[in-house]
Amino acid sequence: MEKTAFVKDNPRLGDLHLKFAGRSWSDTLYFVRRYMEKSRDKTQPCEPIVRVMEKLQGELSASSMNTTKSQLEVIAKQQGMGFHITETAYYLTADLFYLEVFFQPCGRVEEVKVATHGKSPSPSESFLQLLRSENFADFSEILGRLFAQYSIPGNNKVKLLASLQYLMKDLQQLANIQRNPKYSDSQIEMINNGLVGFLMSEREDFPLTIKFYMPPNDGTKTSNPAQAAQITVGTCNTTHKLQMASMFPNPPQLDPLGYPTGLDDVPHELLPACFLLTLQPPLPMMSSFVKKLNDITDVLIPDADLQWAPLPKLLIRGSQCAGSNWESLDGKETIFTVPLPGGMKHTYVFSDGLWSGPGHRGTMMDSVPFTSPAKVPSILDLLRQQCLLNTLLQSCFASPCPTADSSYCDQHFEVLPESESSFTVTFHHPNTDSFYVLMVNTCNTHDITCKLFGLETCDTSIDEYITTLMKSCLSVPSTMRELCSKIEKIPSENERLQP
């Protein structure tokens, strides 16, 4: 009652109360600070306003601290971690690591520390800044990946953690080895050509993640998502030799193919587990590449655990632009309509039956098992080759242009599998009344070759031109548009014979 009478007897306060009744505490505090800066006597700030501001700050701090504490408890439960409170800190705990969160008396997060099994806690600046900015979504995402890294199953957690830590050290050694450069951009070079890609972290507070493939930017794309993999540990039905010391001399030695050679007499343990490259996102992969992975890693990927489908069907799921640009005819063919600059449209036809054949059918790979850091470079090179093939095929239906009416198209193309690393694009050119076949081969991780069949005369300069274009844009539609334009300018045999 006294407060109400006080406001009524003071018209200015009543006006202020009405004006700011709908504002948040943060907005109110902002205005109080702003008006304090306009004090008529700067040497004597208004004491009532100072007291009000201190009270507002206390309310905000208490609210922020309570929000952070409750969010920490929710995040811990979501990740399957323990949550404990002491007089000085809050703890988020797992079997092999934990986080300590300390608060200042005012409620601000003072420090965050991370500790793994057998080691002293170390400060985490990244977690500290995320909590101070109340970015709980990113905090939870990174914590979840860290939990996955140290969530080691079975009864040999400590031994497997030690082996994982030796693996991390070896990968860091390999990351420092330079290969012959393939790309002018240093970041693309490290990701696409580095022995172990771009090793994103070796800190205690960030999961060990490798970026190993990113399509080079040709100037038409604003950004290219990178294919990455987090290293974790998984259980196996069979035992494997896992390292209990570093696998490499310092510096590591390379074989004639440029891959590292591990030492033979490294201490090891026979354990029912293996390392995992957990792919982010999962990667559509042909069966022939899965077989090659088995040969490289010596760890069998059971065929019964894989679900097979035509590779283009799997690539649709990963495309951000194919939603309304395709149709299926009787479950036998998938047709994609691709709008191109200048109002031109292409259609690309994929035969589901041919893409389901042996060696060409695909599966979504979530993870790749392995047992030695010496295997990682060859695994990544194989994954990169699959990524390159996927990028080319996805370009046939992933377009940044808006979807247009597909009732009329300027050109029709059929995309057929040729081998485990190549495909063909067959088309009829309306202006020459001839059929042509372009073979596209992803020879290895970094190279593409193109060869055109159907010309009346052999012209290797066209093959070189198409190959250069395909390498630069990694787009089948863009390349086919330029190729069709090029074919129109080639004189026919009759035209060359005329005097």
Coordinates of C-alpha atoms in Angstrom, one line a residue:
M1 CA 0.0 0.0 0.0
E2 CA 2.8 2.4 0.9
K3 CA 4.5 1.8 -2.5
T4 CA 1.3 2.4 -4.4
A5 CA 0.6 5.6 -2.5
F6 CA 4.2 6.7 -3.1
V7 CA 3.9 6.2 -6.8
K8 CA 0.5 8.0 -6.9
D9 CA 1.9 11.0 -5.0
N10 CA 4.8 11.2 -7.4
P11 CA 3.5 11.7 -11.0
R12 CA 6.9 11.4 -12.6
L13 CA 7.5 8.0 -11.0
G14 CA 4.0 6.9 -12.0
D15 CA 4.8 7.9 -15.6
L16 CA 8.0 6.0 -15.5
H17 CA 6.3 2.9 -14.0
L18 CA 3.8 2.9 -16.9
K19 CA 6.5 3.5 -19.5
F20 CA 8.8 0.7 -18.4
A21 CA 6.2 -1.8 -17.0
G22 CA 6.6 -4.1 -20.1
R23 CA 10.4 -3.9 -20.4
S24 CA 12.8 -6.6 -19.3
W25 CA 15.3 -6.3 -16.4
S26 CA 18.1 -5.9 -19.0
D27 CA 16.4 -3.0 -20.8
T28 CA 15.6 -1.3 -17.5
L29 CA 19.2 -1.6 -16.3
Y30 CA 20.4 -0.2 -19.6
F31 CA 18.3 2.9 -19.3
V32 CA 19.3 3.4 -15.7
R33 CA 22.9 3.3 -16.7
R34 CA 22.3 5.7 -19.6
Y35 CA 20.6 8.3 -17.4
M36 CA 23.3 8.0 -14.8
E37 CA 25.8 9.1 -17.4
K38 CA 23.7 12.3 -17.8
S39 CA 23.9 13.2 -14.1
R40 CA 23.8 17.0 -13.6
D41 CA 26.7 16.8 -11.2
K42 CA 29.2 14.3 -12.5
T43 CA 31.3 14.5 -9.3
Q44 CA 28.2 13.5 -7.2
P45 CA 26.2 10.6 -8.8
C46 CA 22.7 10.3 -7.6
E47 CA 22.8 7.9 -4.6
P48 CA 19.2 6.6 -5.0
I49 CA 19.9 5.7 -8.6
V50 CA 23.1 4.0 -7.6
R51 CA 21.2 1.9 -5.1
V52 CA 18.6 1.0 -7.6
M53 CA 21.2 0.0 -10.1
E54 CA 23.0 -2.2 -7.6
K55 CA 19.7 -3.9 -6.8
L56 CA 19.0 -4.4 -10.5
Q57 CA 22.4 -5.9 -11.1
G58 CA 22.0 -8.3 -8.2
E59 CA 18.6 -9.4 -9.5
L60 CA 20.1 -10.0 -13.0
S61 CA 23.1 -11.8 -11.6
A62 CA 20.9 -14.1 -9.5
S63 CA 18.6 -14.8 -12.4
S64 CA 21.5 -15.5 -14.8
M65 CA 23.3 -17.8 -12.2
N66 CA 20.1 -19.7 -11.6
T67 CA 19.5 -20.1 -15.3
T68 CA 23.0 -21.4 -15.9
K69 CA 22.8 -23.8 -13.0
S70 CA 19.5 -25.2 -14.1
Q71 CA 20.7 -25.5 -17.7
L72 CA 23.8 -27.4 -16.6
E73 CA 21.7 -29.9 -14.7
V74 CA 19.4 -30.4 -17.7
I75 CA 22.4 -30.8 -20.1
A76 CA 24.0 -33.3 -17.8
K77 CA 20.9 -35.4 -17.8
Q78 CA 20.5 -35.2 -21.5
Q79 CA 24.1 -36.4 -22.1
G80 CA 23.8 -39.2 -19.5
M81 CA 26.3 -37.5 -17.2
G82 CA 26.2 -37.1 -13.4
F83 CA 25.5 -33.7 -11.8
H84 CA 26.9 -32.8 -8.4
I85 CA 27.0 -29.6 -6.3
T86 CA 29.5 -28.6 -3.7
E87 CA 29.9 -25.3 -1.8
T88 CA 32.4 -24.0 -4.4
A89 CA 31.6 -25.7 -7.7
Y90 CA 29.2 -27.6 -9.9
Y91 CA 30.4 -30.9 -11.5
L92 CA 29.3 -32.7 -14.7
T93 CA 30.8 -36.2 -14.4
A94 CA 31.4 -39.2 -16.6
D95 CA 33.5 -42.3 -16.1
L96 CA 36.7 -41.0 -17.6
F97 CA 36.3 -37.2 -17.5
Y98 CA 34.5 -34.4 -15.7
L99 CA 33.8 -30.6 -15.8
E100 CA 34.1 -28.2 -12.9
V101 CA 32.1 -25.0 -13.1
F102 CA 32.9 -22.2 -10.6
F103 CA 30.8 -19.1 -10.0
Q104 CA 31.7 -15.7 -8.6
P105 CA 29.6 -14.4 -5.6
C106 CA 27.8 -12.0 -8.1
G107 CA 26.7 -15.1 -10.1
R108 CA 29.0 -14.8 -13.1
V109 CA 30.7 -17.9 -14.3
E110 CA 34.3 -17.5 -13.0
E111 CA 36.1 -20.6 -14.4
V112 CA 35.5 -23.9 -16.2
K113 CA 37.9 -26.8 -15.9
V114 CA 38.1 -30.2 -17.7
A115 CA 39.9 -33.2 -16.3
T116 CA 40.4 -36.7 -17.9
H117 CA 41.1 -39.8 -16.0
G118 CA 44.4 -39.6 -14.1
K119 CA 45.1 -36.0 -15.0
S120 CA 44.7 -32.7 -13.1
P121 CA 41.9 -30.3 -14.2
S122 CA 42.9 -27.7 -16.8
P123 CA 41.1 -24.5 -17.6
S124 CA 38.8 -24.4 -20.6
E125 CA 38.4 -21.0 -22.2
S126 CA 36.0 -22.2 -24.8
F127 CA 33.5 -23.7 -22.3
L128 CA 33.9 -20.6 -20.1
Q129 CA 32.9 -18.2 -22.9
L130 CA 30.0 -20.4 -24.0
L131 CA 28.5 -20.4 -20.5
R132 CA 29.2 -16.7 -19.9
S133 CA 27.3 -15.9 -23.2
E134 CA 24.6 -18.4 -22.2
N135 CA 25.1 -20.3 -25.5
F136 CA 23.8 -23.5 -24.0
A137 CA 23.1 -25.1 -27.4
D138 CA 26.8 -25.0 -28.5
F139 CA 28.0 -25.9 -25.0
S140 CA 25.7 -29.0 -25.0
E141 CA 26.7 -30.0 -28.6
I142 CA 30.5 -29.9 -27.8
L143 CA 30.0 -31.5 -24.4
G144 CA 28.1 -34.3 -26.1
R145 CA 30.8 -35.0 -28.6
L146 CA 33.4 -34.9 -25.8
F147 CA 31.3 -37.4 -23.9
A148 CA 31.1 -39.7 -26.9
Q149 CA 34.9 -39.6 -27.2
Y150 CA 35.5 -40.6 -23.6
S151 CA 32.4 -42.9 -23.3
I152 CA 34.4 -46.1 -23.7
P153 CA 32.4 -49.3 -23.3
G154 CA 33.4 -52.5 -21.7
N155 CA 35.6 -53.5 -18.8
N156 CA 38.9 -52.1 -20.1
K157 CA 38.1 -48.4 -20.0
V158 CA 41.5 -47.2 -18.6
K159 CA 43.6 -49.3 -21.0
L160 CA 41.5 -48.1 -24.0
L161 CA 41.7 -44.5 -22.8
A162 CA 45.5 -44.8 -22.7
S163 CA 45.6 -46.4 -26.2
L164 CA 43.3 -43.6 -27.5
Q165 CA 45.7 -41.0 -26.1
Y166 CA 48.7 -42.5 -27.8
L167 CA 46.7 -42.6 -31.0
M168 CA 46.0 -38.9 -30.7
K169 CA 49.7 -38.1 -30.2
D170 CA 50.6 -40.1 -33.3
L171 CA 48.0 -38.4 -35.4
Q172 CA 49.4 -35.1 -34.3
Q173 CA 52.9 -36.2 -35.5
L174 CA 51.4 -37.2 -38.9
A175 CA 49.6 -33.9 -39.2
N176 CA 52.9 -32.1 -39.3
I177 CA 54.1 -34.0 -42.4
Q178 CA 53.8 -32.0 -45.6
R179 CA 52.8 -33.7 -48.9
N180 CA 53.4 -32.4 -52.3
P181 CA 50.9 -29.5 -52.6
K182 CA 47.8 -30.0 -54.7
Y183 CA 45.8 -26.8 -53.9
S184 CA 46.7 -23.1 -53.8
D185 CA 44.5 -22.5 -50.8
S186 CA 46.3 -23.5 -47.6
Q187 CA 43.2 -24.6 -45.7
I188 CA 41.9 -26.6 -48.6
E189 CA 45.4 -28.2 -49.0
M190 CA 45.5 -29.3 -45.4
I191 CA 41.9 -30.7 -45.4
N192 CA 42.0 -32.4 -48.8
N193 CA 45.6 -33.4 -49.0
G194 CA 47.0 -33.6 -45.5
L195 CA 48.0 -37.1 -44.3
V196 CA 45.4 -36.9 -41.6
G197 CA 43.4 -34.0 -42.9
F198 CA 42.9 -30.9 -40.7
L199 CA 43.3 -32.0 -37.1
M200 CA 40.9 -29.7 -35.3
S201 CA 41.9 -30.2 -31.7
E202 CA 44.4 -31.8 -29.4
R203 CA 43.0 -30.0 -26.3
E204 CA 41.3 -31.8 -23.3
D205 CA 38.2 -29.7 -23.8
F206 CA 37.4 -30.4 -27.4
P207 CA 36.7 -33.7 -29.1
L208 CA 39.4 -35.0 -31.5
T209 CA 37.9 -34.3 -35.0
I210 CA 39.4 -34.5 -38.5
K211 CA 38.2 -32.5 -41.4
F212 CA 39.3 -34.5 -44.5
Y213 CA 37.3 -33.2 -47.5
M214 CA 35.9 -29.9 -48.7
P215 CA 35.0 -29.1 -52.3
P216 CA 37.1 -26.2 -53.5
N217 CA 35.2 -23.0 -53.9
D218 CA 34.8 -22.0 -57.5
G219 CA 33.5 -18.5 -56.7
T220 CA 29.8 -19.5 -57.3
K221 CA 29.2 -21.0 -53.8
T222 CA 29.1 -18.9 -50.6
S223 CA 30.3 -21.8 -48.5
N224 CA 31.1 -25.5 -48.7
P225 CA 30.4 -27.8 -45.8
A226 CA 33.4 -30.0 -44.8
Q227 CA 33.2 -33.7 -44.4
A228 CA 34.6 -34.6 -40.9
A229 CA 35.2 -37.5 -38.6
Q230 CA 35.4 -37.7 -34.8
I231 CA 37.7 -40.4 -33.3
T232 CA 36.1 -42.6 -30.7
V233 CA 36.4 -46.2 -29.4
G234 CA 34.0 -49.0 -30.1
T235 CA 33.6 -52.6 -28.9
C236 CA 34.2 -55.6 -31.2
N237 CA 33.3 -59.3 -31.1
T238 CA 36.9 -60.1 -31.8
T239 CA 40.1 -58.9 -30.2
H240 CA 42.6 -56.5 -31.8
K241 CA 46.1 -55.3 -31.1
L242 CA 45.8 -51.8 -29.8
Q243 CA 48.9 -49.6 -29.1
M244 CA 50.2 -48.8 -25.6
A245 CA 52.9 -46.6 -26.9
S246 CA 53.7 -44.4 -29.9
M247 CA 53.6 -46.3 -33.2
F248 CA 56.1 -44.0 -35.0
P249 CA 59.7 -42.9 -34.7
N250 CA 60.3 -39.2 -34.5
P251 CA 59.9 -38.1 -37.3
P252 CA 57.6 -40.7 -38.8
Q253 CA 59.0 -42.6 -41.8
L254 CA 57.0 -42.9 -45.1
D255 CA 56.8 -45.8 -47.6
P256 CA 57.3 -45.3 -51.4
L257 CA 53.6 -44.4 -51.7
G258 CA 53.8 -41.7 -49.1
Y259 CA 52.1 -43.5 -46.3
P260 CA 53.5 -43.8 -42.8
T261 CA 55.1 -47.1 -41.6
G262 CA 54.6 -48.1 -38.0
L263 CA 57.1 -49.8 -35.8
D264 CA 56.8 -53.5 -35.4
D265 CA 57.8 -53.9 -31.7
V266 CA 55.4 -51.4 -30.2
P267 CA 53.9 -52.5 -26.8
H268 CA 50.2 -53.4 -27.3
E269 CA 47.2 -55.0 -25.7
L270 CA 44.8 -57.6 -27.2
L271 CA 41.4 -56.0 -26.5
P272 CA 37.8 -56.6 -27.8
A273 CA 37.7 -53.1 -29.2
C274 CA 38.8 -50.9 -32.1
F275 CA 39.1 -47.2 -32.9
L276 CA 36.3 -45.5 -34.9
L277 CA 36.2 -42.7 -37.4
T278 CA 32.7 -41.5 -36.7
L279 CA 31.7 -39.7 -39.9
Q280 CA 30.0 -36.3 -39.6
P281 CA 27.7 -36.4 -41.5
P282 CA 27.3 -40.1 -42.5
L283 CA 28.8 -40.7 -45.9
P284 CA 27.0 -42.5 -48.9
M285 CA 29.5 -45.1 -50.1
M286 CA 29.5 -47.7 -52.8
S287 CA 29.9 -51.4 -51.9
S288 CA 33.2 -51.6 -53.8
F289 CA 34.6 -48.8 -51.6
V290 CA 33.3 -50.6 -48.5
K291 CA 35.2 -53.7 -49.6
K292 CA 38.4 -51.6 -50.0
L293 CA 38.0 -50.3 -46.5
N294 CA 37.9 -53.8 -45.1
D295 CA 41.1 -54.6 -47.0
I296 CA 42.8 -51.5 -45.6
T297 CA 41.8 -51.7 -42.0
D298 CA 41.8 -55.5 -41.5
V299 CA 38.6 -54.9 -39.5
L300 CA 35.5 -56.5 -41.1
I301 CA 32.5 -54.3 -41.6
P302 CA 29.6 -56.9 -41.4
D303 CA 27.5 -56.8 -44.6
A304 CA 24.5 -57.7 -42.5
D305 CA 24.7 -54.4 -40.6
L306 CA 24.5 -52.3 -43.8
Q307 CA 21.4 -51.3 -45.7
W308 CA 21.8 -51.0 -49.5
A309 CA 20.1 -48.7 -52.0
P310 CA 21.0 -47.1 -55.3
L311 CA 23.7 -44.5 -54.7
P312 CA 21.7 -41.6 -56.2
K313 CA 18.8 -42.3 -53.8
L314 CA 21.2 -42.0 -50.9
L315 CA 22.7 -38.8 -52.2
I316 CA 19.2 -37.2 -52.4
R317 CA 19.0 -37.4 -48.7
G318 CA 22.2 -35.4 -48.3
S319 CA 21.2 -32.8 -50.9
Q320 CA 19.8 -29.5 -49.6
C321 CA 18.3 -28.5 -53.0
A322 CA 16.9 -31.7 -54.5
G323 CA 13.6 -31.7 -52.6
S324 CA 11.2 -30.7 -55.4
N325 CA 13.5 -31.1 -58.4
W326 CA 13.1 -34.8 -59.0
E327 CA 10.6 -37.5 -59.8
S328 CA 10.6 -41.3 -59.9
L329 CA 9.1 -43.2 -62.8
D330 CA 7.7 -46.6 -61.8
G331 CA 10.5 -47.0 -59.3
K332 CA 12.9 -47.7 -62.2
E333 CA 14.3 -44.3 -63.0
T334 CA 14.9 -41.2 -61.1
I335 CA 14.8 -37.9 -63.0
F336 CA 16.3 -34.6 -61.8
T337 CA 15.5 -31.2 -63.3
V338 CA 18.4 -28.7 -62.9
P339 CA 17.7 -25.0 -63.7
L340 CA 20.8 -23.2 -65.0
P341 CA 21.7 -19.6 -65.4
G342 CA 20.1 -17.9 -68.4
G343 CA 16.8 -19.8 -68.1
M344 CA 18.2 -23.1 -69.5
K345 CA 17.2 -26.4 -67.9
H346 CA 18.7 -29.9 -68.0
T347 CA 17.2 -33.2 -67.0
Y348 CA 19.4 -36.0 -65.6
V349 CA 18.1 -39.6 -65.6
F350 CA 19.5 -42.3 -63.2
S351 CA 18.5 -45.9 -63.7
D352 CA 17.8 -47.4 -60.3
G353 CA 18.5 -50.9 -61.6
L354 CA 21.9 -50.1 -62.9
W355 CA 22.9 -48.1 -59.8
S356 CA 21.8 -51.1 -57.7
G357 CA 24.1 -53.5 -59.4
P358 CA 27.1 -55.2 -57.8
G359 CA 29.8 -52.7 -57.0
H360 CA 27.6 -49.7 -57.6
R361 CA 24.9 -50.0 -54.9
G362 CA 25.5 -47.8 -51.9
T363 CA 25.1 -47.6 -48.1
M364 CA 25.2 -44.9 -45.5
M365 CA 28.5 -45.3 -43.6
D366 CA 28.3 -44.0 -40.1
S367 CA 31.7 -45.0 -38.9
V368 CA 34.9 -46.7 -40.1
P369 CA 36.7 -49.1 -37.7
F370 CA 40.5 -49.3 -37.6
T371 CA 43.3 -50.3 -35.2
S372 CA 46.4 -48.3 -36.1
P373 CA 47.2 -44.6 -36.8
A374 CA 49.3 -45.9 -39.8
K375 CA 46.0 -46.8 -41.5
V376 CA 44.4 -43.4 -41.2
P377 CA 46.0 -41.7 -44.3
S378 CA 45.0 -44.5 -46.7
I379 CA 41.5 -44.6 -45.1
L380 CA 41.1 -40.8 -45.6
D381 CA 42.3 -41.0 -49.2
L382 CA 39.6 -43.6 -50.0
L383 CA 36.9 -41.6 -48.3
R384 CA 38.0 -38.5 -50.2
Q385 CA 37.7 -40.4 -53.5
Q386 CA 34.2 -41.4 -52.6
C387 CA 33.4 -37.8 -51.6
L388 CA 34.7 -36.5 -54.9
L389 CA 32.5 -38.9 -56.8
N390 CA 29.5 -38.0 -54.6
T391 CA 30.1 -34.3 -55.3
L392 CA 30.0 -34.8 -59.0
L393 CA 26.8 -36.9 -58.9
Q394 CA 25.1 -34.6 -56.5
S395 CA 25.7 -31.7 -58.9
C396 CA 23.2 -33.4 -61.2
F397 CA 20.3 -32.5 -58.9
A398 CA 21.6 -30.0 -56.3
S399 CA 21.3 -26.6 -57.7
P400 CA 21.2 -23.1 -56.0
C401 CA 18.7 -21.9 -58.7
P402 CA 14.9 -22.0 -57.8
T403 CA 12.9 -24.9 -59.1
A404 CA 11.1 -24.1 -62.4
D405 CA 8.5 -25.9 -64.4
S406 CA 10.0 -29.2 -65.6
S407 CA 7.6 -29.8 -68.5
Y408 CA 10.1 -28.5 -70.9
C409 CA 13.9 -28.9 -70.8
D410 CA 16.6 -27.9 -73.2
Q411 CA 18.7 -31.0 -72.8
H412 CA 18.3 -34.6 -71.5
F413 CA 21.2 -36.6 -70.1
E414 CA 21.4 -40.2 -68.8
V415 CA 24.0 -40.8 -66.1
L416 CA 25.2 -44.5 -65.9
P417 CA 27.7 -46.2 -63.7
E418 CA 30.8 -47.4 -65.6
S419 CA 33.2 -48.7 -62.9
E420 CA 33.8 -48.2 -59.2
S421 CA 35.4 -44.8 -59.9
S422 CA 33.8 -43.6 -63.1
F423 CA 30.4 -42.9 -64.7
T424 CA 29.2 -41.8 -68.2
V425 CA 26.8 -39.1 -69.3
T426 CA 25.0 -40.0 -72.5
F427 CA 23.1 -37.3 -74.5
H428 CA 21.7 -36.3 -77.9
H429 CA 22.7 -32.9 -79.3
P430 CA 19.6 -31.5 -81.1
N431 CA 21.7 -29.2 -83.4
T432 CA 24.0 -31.9 -84.6
D433 CA 21.6 -34.8 -84.5
S434 CA 24.3 -37.0 -83.0
F435 CA 24.7 -39.0 -79.8
Y436 CA 27.7 -38.4 -77.5
V437 CA 29.0 -40.1 -74.4
L438 CA 31.2 -38.3 -71.8
M439 CA 33.2 -40.6 -69.5
V440 CA 34.1 -39.0 -66.2
N441 CA 36.7 -40.8 -64.1
T442 CA 37.7 -39.9 -60.5
C443 CA 41.1 -41.5 -61.0
N444 CA 42.2 -40.8 -57.4
T445 CA 41.6 -38.5 -54.5
H446 CA 42.6 -35.3 -56.3
D447 CA 42.2 -36.1 -60.0
I448 CA 39.4 -36.2 -62.6
T449 CA 39.8 -37.1 -66.3
C450 CA 37.1 -36.7 -68.9
K451 CA 36.9 -38.2 -72.4
L452 CA 34.2 -37.5 -75.0
F453 CA 33.1 -40.2 -77.4
G454 CA 31.0 -39.6 -80.6
L455 CA 32.9 -36.9 -82.4
E456 CA 33.6 -37.6 -86.1
T457 CA 37.3 -36.9 -85.6
C458 CA 39.6 -37.4 -82.6
D459 CA 40.2 -34.1 -80.8
T460 CA 42.1 -34.4 -77.6
S461 CA 41.9 -30.7 -77.0
I462 CA 38.2 -31.0 -76.1
D463 CA 39.0 -33.8 -73.6
E464 CA 41.6 -31.5 -72.0
Y465 CA 39.2 -28.6 -72.0
I466 CA 36.4 -30.6 -70.4
T467 CA 38.7 -32.1 -67.8
T468 CA 40.0 -28.7 -66.7
L469 CA 36.5 -27.3 -66.5
M470 CA 35.2 -30.3 -64.5
K471 CA 38.1 -30.0 -62.0
S472 CA 37.5 -26.3 -61.5
C473 CA 33.7 -26.4 -60.9
L474 CA 33.0 -30.0 -59.9
S475 CA 29.6 -29.6 -61.6
V476 CA 28.3 -32.0 -64.3
P477 CA 25.5 -29.6 -65.4
S478 CA 27.9 -26.6 -65.8
T479 CA 30.4 -28.7 -67.7
M480 CA 27.7 -30.2 -70.0
R481 CA 26.3 -26.8 -70.8
E482 CA 29.8 -25.6 -71.9
L483 CA 30.4 -28.9 -73.7
C484 CA 27.2 -28.7 -75.8
S485 CA 28.1 -25.1 -76.7
K486 CA 31.6 -26.3 -77.7
I487 CA 30.2 -29.1 -79.9
E488 CA 28.0 -26.7 -81.9
K489 CA 31.1 -24.8 -82.9
I490 CA 32.9 -28.0 -84.2
P491 CA 32.5 -28.2 -88.1
S492 CA 31.0 -31.5 -89.3
E493 CA 32.9 -33.8 -91.7
N494 CA 30.8 -32.6 -94.7
E495 CA 31.5 -28.9 -93.8
R496 CA 35.3 -29.6 -93.7
L497 CA 35.2 -31.4 -97.1
Q498 CA 33.4 -28.5 -98.8
P499 CA 35.7 -26.2 -100.9

